[in-house]
Short mmCIF file of C-alpha atoms (C1' of nucleotides) in Angstrom, two decimals:
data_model
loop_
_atom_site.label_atom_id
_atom_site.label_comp_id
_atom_site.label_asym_id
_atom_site.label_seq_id
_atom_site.Cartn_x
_atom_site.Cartn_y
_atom_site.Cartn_z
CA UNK A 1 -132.88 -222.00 136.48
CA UNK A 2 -129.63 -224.22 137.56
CA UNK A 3 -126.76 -222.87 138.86
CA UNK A 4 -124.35 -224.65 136.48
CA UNK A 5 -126.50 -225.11 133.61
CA UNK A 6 -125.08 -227.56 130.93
CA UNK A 7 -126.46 -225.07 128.62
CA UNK A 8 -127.27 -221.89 128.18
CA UNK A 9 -131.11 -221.15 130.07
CA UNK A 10 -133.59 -219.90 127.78
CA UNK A 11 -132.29 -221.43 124.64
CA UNK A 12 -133.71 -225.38 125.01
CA UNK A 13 -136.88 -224.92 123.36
CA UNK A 14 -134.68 -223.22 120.80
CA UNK A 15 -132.23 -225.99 120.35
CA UNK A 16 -135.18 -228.73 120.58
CA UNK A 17 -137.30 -227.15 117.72
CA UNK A 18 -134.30 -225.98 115.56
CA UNK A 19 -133.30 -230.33 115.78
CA UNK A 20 -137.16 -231.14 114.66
CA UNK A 21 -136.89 -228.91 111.96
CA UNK A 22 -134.34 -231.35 110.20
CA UNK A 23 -137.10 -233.56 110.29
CA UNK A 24 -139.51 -235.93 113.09
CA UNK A 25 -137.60 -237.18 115.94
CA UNK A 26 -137.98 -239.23 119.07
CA UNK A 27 -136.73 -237.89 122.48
CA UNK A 28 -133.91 -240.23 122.96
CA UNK A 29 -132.56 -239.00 119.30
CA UNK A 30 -133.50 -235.28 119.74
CA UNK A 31 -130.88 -235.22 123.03
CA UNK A 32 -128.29 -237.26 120.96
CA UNK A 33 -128.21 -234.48 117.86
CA UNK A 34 -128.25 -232.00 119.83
CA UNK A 35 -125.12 -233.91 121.26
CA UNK A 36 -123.77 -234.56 118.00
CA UNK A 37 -124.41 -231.17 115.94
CA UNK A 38 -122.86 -229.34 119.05
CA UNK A 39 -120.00 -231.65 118.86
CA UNK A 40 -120.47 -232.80 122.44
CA UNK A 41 -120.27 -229.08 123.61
CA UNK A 42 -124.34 -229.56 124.98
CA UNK A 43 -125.32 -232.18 126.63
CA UNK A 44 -129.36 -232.37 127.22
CA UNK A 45 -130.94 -233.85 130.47
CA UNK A 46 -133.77 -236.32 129.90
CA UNK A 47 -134.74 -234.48 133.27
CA UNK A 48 -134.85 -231.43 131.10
CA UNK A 49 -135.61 -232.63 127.67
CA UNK A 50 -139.12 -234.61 128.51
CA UNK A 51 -140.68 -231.43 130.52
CA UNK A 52 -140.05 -229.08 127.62
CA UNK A 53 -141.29 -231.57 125.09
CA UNK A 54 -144.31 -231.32 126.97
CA UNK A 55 -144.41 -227.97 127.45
CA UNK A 56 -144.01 -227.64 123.27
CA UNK A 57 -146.59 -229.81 122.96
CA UNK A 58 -148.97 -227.99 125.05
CA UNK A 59 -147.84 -224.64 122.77
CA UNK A 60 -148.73 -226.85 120.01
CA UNK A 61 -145.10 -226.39 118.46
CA UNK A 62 -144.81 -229.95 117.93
CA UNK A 63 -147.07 -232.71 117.78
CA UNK A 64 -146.12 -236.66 118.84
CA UNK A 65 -147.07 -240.09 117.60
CA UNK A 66 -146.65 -243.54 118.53
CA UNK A 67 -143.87 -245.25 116.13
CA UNK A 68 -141.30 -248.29 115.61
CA UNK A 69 -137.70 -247.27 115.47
CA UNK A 70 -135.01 -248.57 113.07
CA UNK A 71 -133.95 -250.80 115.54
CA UNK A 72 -137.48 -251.86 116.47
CA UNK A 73 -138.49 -250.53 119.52
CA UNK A 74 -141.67 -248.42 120.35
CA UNK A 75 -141.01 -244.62 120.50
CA UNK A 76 -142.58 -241.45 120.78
CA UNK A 77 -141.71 -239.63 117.36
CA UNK A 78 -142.27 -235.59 117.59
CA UNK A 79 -142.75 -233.11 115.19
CA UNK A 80 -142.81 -229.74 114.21
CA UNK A 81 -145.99 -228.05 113.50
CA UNK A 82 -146.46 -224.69 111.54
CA UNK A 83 -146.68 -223.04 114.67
CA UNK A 84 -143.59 -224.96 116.07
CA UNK A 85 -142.03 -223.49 112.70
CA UNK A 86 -142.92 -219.36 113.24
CA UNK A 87 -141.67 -220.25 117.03
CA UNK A 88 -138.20 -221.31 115.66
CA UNK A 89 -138.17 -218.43 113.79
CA UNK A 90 -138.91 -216.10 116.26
CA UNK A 91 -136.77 -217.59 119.25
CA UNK A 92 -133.74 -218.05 116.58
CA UNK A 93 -133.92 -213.70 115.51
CA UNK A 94 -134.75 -212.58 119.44
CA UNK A 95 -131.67 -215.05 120.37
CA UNK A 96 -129.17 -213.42 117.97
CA UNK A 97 -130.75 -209.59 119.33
CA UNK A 98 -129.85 -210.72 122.41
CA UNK A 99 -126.24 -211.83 121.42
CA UNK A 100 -125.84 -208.54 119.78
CA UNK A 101 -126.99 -206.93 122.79
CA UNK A 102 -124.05 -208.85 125.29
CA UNK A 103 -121.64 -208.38 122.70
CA UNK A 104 -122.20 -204.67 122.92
CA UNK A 105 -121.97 -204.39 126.69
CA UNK A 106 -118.74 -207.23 126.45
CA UNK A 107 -116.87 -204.77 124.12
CA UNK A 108 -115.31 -201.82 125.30
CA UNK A 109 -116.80 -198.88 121.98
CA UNK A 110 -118.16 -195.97 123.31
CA UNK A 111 -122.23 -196.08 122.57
CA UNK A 112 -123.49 -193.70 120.83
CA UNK A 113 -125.10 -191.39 123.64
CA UNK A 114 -122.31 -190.38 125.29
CA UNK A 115 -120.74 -188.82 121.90
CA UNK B 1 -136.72 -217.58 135.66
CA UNK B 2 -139.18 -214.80 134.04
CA UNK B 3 -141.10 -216.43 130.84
CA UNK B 4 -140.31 -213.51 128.60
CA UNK B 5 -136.92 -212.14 130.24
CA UNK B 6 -135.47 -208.83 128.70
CA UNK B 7 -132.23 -210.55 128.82
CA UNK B 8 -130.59 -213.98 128.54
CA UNK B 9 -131.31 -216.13 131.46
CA UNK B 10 -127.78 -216.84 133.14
CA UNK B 11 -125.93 -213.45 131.49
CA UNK B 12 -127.15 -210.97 134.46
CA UNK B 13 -123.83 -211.78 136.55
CA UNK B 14 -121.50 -211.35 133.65
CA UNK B 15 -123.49 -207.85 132.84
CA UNK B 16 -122.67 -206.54 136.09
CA UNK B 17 -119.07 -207.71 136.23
CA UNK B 18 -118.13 -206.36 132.86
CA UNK B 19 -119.80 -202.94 133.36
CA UNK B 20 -118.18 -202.59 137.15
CA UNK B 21 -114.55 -204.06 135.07
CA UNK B 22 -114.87 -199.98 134.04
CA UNK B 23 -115.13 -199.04 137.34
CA UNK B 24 -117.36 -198.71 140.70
CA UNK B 25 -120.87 -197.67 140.11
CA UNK B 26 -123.64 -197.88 141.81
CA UNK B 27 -126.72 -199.66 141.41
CA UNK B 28 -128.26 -197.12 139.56
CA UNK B 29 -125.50 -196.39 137.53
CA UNK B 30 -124.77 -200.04 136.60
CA UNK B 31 -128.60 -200.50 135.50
CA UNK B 32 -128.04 -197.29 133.12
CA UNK B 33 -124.82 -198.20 132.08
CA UNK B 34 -126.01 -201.60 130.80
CA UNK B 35 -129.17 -199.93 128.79
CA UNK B 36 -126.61 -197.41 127.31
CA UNK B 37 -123.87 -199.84 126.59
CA UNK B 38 -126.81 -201.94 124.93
CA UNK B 39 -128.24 -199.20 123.05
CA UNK B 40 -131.47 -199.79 124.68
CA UNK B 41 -131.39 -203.20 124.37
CA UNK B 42 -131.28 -204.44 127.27
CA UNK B 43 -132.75 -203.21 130.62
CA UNK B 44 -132.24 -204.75 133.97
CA UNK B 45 -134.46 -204.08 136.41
CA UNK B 46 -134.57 -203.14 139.89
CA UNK B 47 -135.88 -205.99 140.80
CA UNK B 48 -133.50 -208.17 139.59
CA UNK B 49 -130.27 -205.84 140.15
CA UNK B 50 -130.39 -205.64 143.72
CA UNK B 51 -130.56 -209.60 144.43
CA UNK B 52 -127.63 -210.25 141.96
CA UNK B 53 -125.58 -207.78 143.59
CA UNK B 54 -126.22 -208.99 147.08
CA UNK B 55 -125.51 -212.53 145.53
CA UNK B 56 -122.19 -210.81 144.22
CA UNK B 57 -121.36 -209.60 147.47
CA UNK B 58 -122.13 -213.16 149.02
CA UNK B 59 -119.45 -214.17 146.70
CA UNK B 60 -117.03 -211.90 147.09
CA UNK B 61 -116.50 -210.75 143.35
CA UNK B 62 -117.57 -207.50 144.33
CA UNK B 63 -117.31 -205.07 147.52
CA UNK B 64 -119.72 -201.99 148.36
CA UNK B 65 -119.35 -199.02 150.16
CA UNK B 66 -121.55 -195.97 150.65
CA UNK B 67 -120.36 -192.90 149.07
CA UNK B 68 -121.48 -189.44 147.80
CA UNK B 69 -122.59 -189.09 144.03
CA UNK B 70 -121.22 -186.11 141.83
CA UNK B 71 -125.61 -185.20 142.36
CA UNK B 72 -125.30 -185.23 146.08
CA UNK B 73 -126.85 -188.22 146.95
CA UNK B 74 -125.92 -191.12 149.52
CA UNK B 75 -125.50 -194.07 147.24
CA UNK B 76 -123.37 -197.59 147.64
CA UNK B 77 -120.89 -197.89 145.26
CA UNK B 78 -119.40 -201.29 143.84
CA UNK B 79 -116.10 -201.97 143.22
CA UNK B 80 -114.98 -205.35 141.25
CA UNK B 81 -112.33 -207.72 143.61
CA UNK B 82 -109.71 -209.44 142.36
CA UNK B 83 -112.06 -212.84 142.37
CA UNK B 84 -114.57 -211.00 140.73
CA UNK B 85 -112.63 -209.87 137.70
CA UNK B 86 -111.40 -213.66 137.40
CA UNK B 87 -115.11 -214.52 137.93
CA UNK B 88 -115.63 -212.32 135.05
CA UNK B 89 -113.38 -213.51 133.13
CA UNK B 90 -114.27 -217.43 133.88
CA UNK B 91 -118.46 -216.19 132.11
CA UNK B 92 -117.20 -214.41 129.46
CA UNK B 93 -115.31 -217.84 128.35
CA UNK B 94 -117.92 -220.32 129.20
CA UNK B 95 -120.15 -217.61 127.19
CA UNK B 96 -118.29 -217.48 124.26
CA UNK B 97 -118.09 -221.70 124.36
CA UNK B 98 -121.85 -221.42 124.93
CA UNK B 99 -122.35 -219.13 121.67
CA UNK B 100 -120.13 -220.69 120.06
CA UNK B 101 -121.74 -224.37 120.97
CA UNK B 102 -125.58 -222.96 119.63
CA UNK B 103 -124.30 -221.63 116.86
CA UNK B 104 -123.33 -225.09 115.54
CA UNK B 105 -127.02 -226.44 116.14
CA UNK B 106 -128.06 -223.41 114.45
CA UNK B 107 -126.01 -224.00 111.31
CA UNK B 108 -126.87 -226.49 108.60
CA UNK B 109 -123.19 -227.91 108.72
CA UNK B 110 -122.48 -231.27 109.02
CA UNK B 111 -121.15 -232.71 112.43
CA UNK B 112 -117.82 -234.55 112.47
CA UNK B 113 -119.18 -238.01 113.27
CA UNK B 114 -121.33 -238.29 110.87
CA UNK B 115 -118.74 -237.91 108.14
"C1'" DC C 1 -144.68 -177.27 147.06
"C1'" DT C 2 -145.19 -180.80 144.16
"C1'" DC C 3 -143.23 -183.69 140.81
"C1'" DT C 4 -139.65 -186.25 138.64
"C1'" DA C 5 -135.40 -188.49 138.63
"C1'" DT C 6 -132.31 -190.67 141.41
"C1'" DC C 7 -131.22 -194.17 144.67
"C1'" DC C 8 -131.88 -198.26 147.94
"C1'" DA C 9 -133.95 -202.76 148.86
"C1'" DT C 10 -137.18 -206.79 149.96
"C1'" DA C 11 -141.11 -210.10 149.38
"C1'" DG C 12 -143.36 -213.25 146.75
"C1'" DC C 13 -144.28 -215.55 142.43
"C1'" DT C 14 -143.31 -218.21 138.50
"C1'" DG C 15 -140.96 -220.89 135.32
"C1'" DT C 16 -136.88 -223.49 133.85
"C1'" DT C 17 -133.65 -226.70 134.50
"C1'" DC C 18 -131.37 -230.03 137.31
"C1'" DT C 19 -130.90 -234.36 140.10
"C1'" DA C 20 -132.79 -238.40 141.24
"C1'" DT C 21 -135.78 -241.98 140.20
"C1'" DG C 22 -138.37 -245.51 138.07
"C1'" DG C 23 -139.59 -248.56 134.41
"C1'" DA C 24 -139.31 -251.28 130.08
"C1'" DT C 25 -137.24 -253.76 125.98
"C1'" DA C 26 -133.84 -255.16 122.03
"C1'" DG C 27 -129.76 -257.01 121.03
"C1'" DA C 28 -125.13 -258.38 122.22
"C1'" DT C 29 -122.28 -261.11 124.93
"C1'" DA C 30 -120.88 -264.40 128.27
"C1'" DT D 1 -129.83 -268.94 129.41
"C1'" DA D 2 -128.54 -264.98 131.84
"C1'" DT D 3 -126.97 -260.53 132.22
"C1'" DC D 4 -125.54 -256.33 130.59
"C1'" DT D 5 -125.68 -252.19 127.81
"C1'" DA D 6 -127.89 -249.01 124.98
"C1'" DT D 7 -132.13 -247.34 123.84
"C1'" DC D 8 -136.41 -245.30 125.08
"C1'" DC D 9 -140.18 -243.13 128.12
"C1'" DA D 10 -141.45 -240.06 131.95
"C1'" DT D 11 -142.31 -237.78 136.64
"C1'" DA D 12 -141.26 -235.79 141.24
"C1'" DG D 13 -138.89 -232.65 143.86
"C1'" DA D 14 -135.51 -229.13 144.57
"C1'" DA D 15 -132.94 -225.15 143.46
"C1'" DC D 16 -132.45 -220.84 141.73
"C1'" DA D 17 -132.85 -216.76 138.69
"C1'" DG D 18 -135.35 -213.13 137.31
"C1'" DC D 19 -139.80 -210.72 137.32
"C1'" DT D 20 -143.60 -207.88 139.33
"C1'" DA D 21 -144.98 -205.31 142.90
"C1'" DT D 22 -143.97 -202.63 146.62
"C1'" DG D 23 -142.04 -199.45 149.82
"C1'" DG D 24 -139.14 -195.74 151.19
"C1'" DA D 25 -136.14 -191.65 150.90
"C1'" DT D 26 -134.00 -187.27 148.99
"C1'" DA D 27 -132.21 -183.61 145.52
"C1'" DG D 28 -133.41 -180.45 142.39
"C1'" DA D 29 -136.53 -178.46 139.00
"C1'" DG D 30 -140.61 -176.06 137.97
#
DNA sequence: CTCTATCCATAGCTGTTCTATGGATAGATA
DNA sequence: TATCTATCCATAGAACAGCTATGGATAGAG
């Protein structure tokens, strides 16, 4: 992992495939709405996005095809596959368990063992 | 990093701090304390406890001396510094603004710029 | 006396993310 | 025309965190 992580480790695939599942994306536009949606609070590394793209692929979360952009320039459009879909779901309820989890150790109750 | 970590990837420093912000503890102790504060949610293991301390130590948020446990057993207790409970208090932030950040992309809502 | 729980710690591996590069083109601007 | 900026792809190499696996030691229970 990096030391000063622009994001939190552990959640890009979770960010990547929650963006396809508004709908097919290229690369360049998945890092920019992730950008946007976050309201500039995550910023994603082409360094990191590309590598985990690939690594999605692989899982067969998403699938890619050759396509013209708006503005007319070749891109690499990816998108989620039923597979990429369960993945979102699971990644998106172990996420908020783990959340849950912090937020119990963060706050100062009293669990339930030592009553 | 692990593939399928029992805990959020980048939280393990802020798990320690909070749970020695109660008071010194050992290694042991700080590994239980976690699991109980979790409600069995979270387990860090040995394996990972030891290195983070020593990394803690490097830093200087935390200092260790060996003591005597209430069970009669020689074990190295760790007590939070003054730069460690600012550490601590420096995560907990940048967590929150981290949450707070993914829970946007997780929403449906509507980013600012594109209104 | 043996077993379990308590306690310490390191070595080595793996995977994720970063930094640093490298390349190419469309459209705007000078 | 030339050059610059934004758009787009991708890999290599490094750094580091956390895991598995291991090893050791002792107190107290059975």
């Amino acid at each position: 992992m990096a030391k000063k992580s622009d994001l939190l480790p552990g959640t890009l695939d979770l960010l990547i495939l929650k963006t396809l599942s508004r709908g097919p994306q290229h690369g360049y536009g998945i890092a920019l709405s992730i950008k946007r949606q976050s309201e500039d609070a995550l910023t994603v590394e082409e360094g990191s996005l590309y590598p985990a793209l690939q690594r999605s692929l692989l899982q067969g979360w998403v699938k890619a095809e050759w396509k013209m952009t708006e503005t007319n320039r070749r891109a690499r459009f990816y998108t989620l596959t039923e597979a990429g879909r369960s993945q979102l779901g699971a990644e998106i309820s172990k996420f908020e368990q783990m959340i849950a989890a912090i937020s119990l150790v963060l706050s100062d109750h009293t669990p339930k063992e030592a009553l």
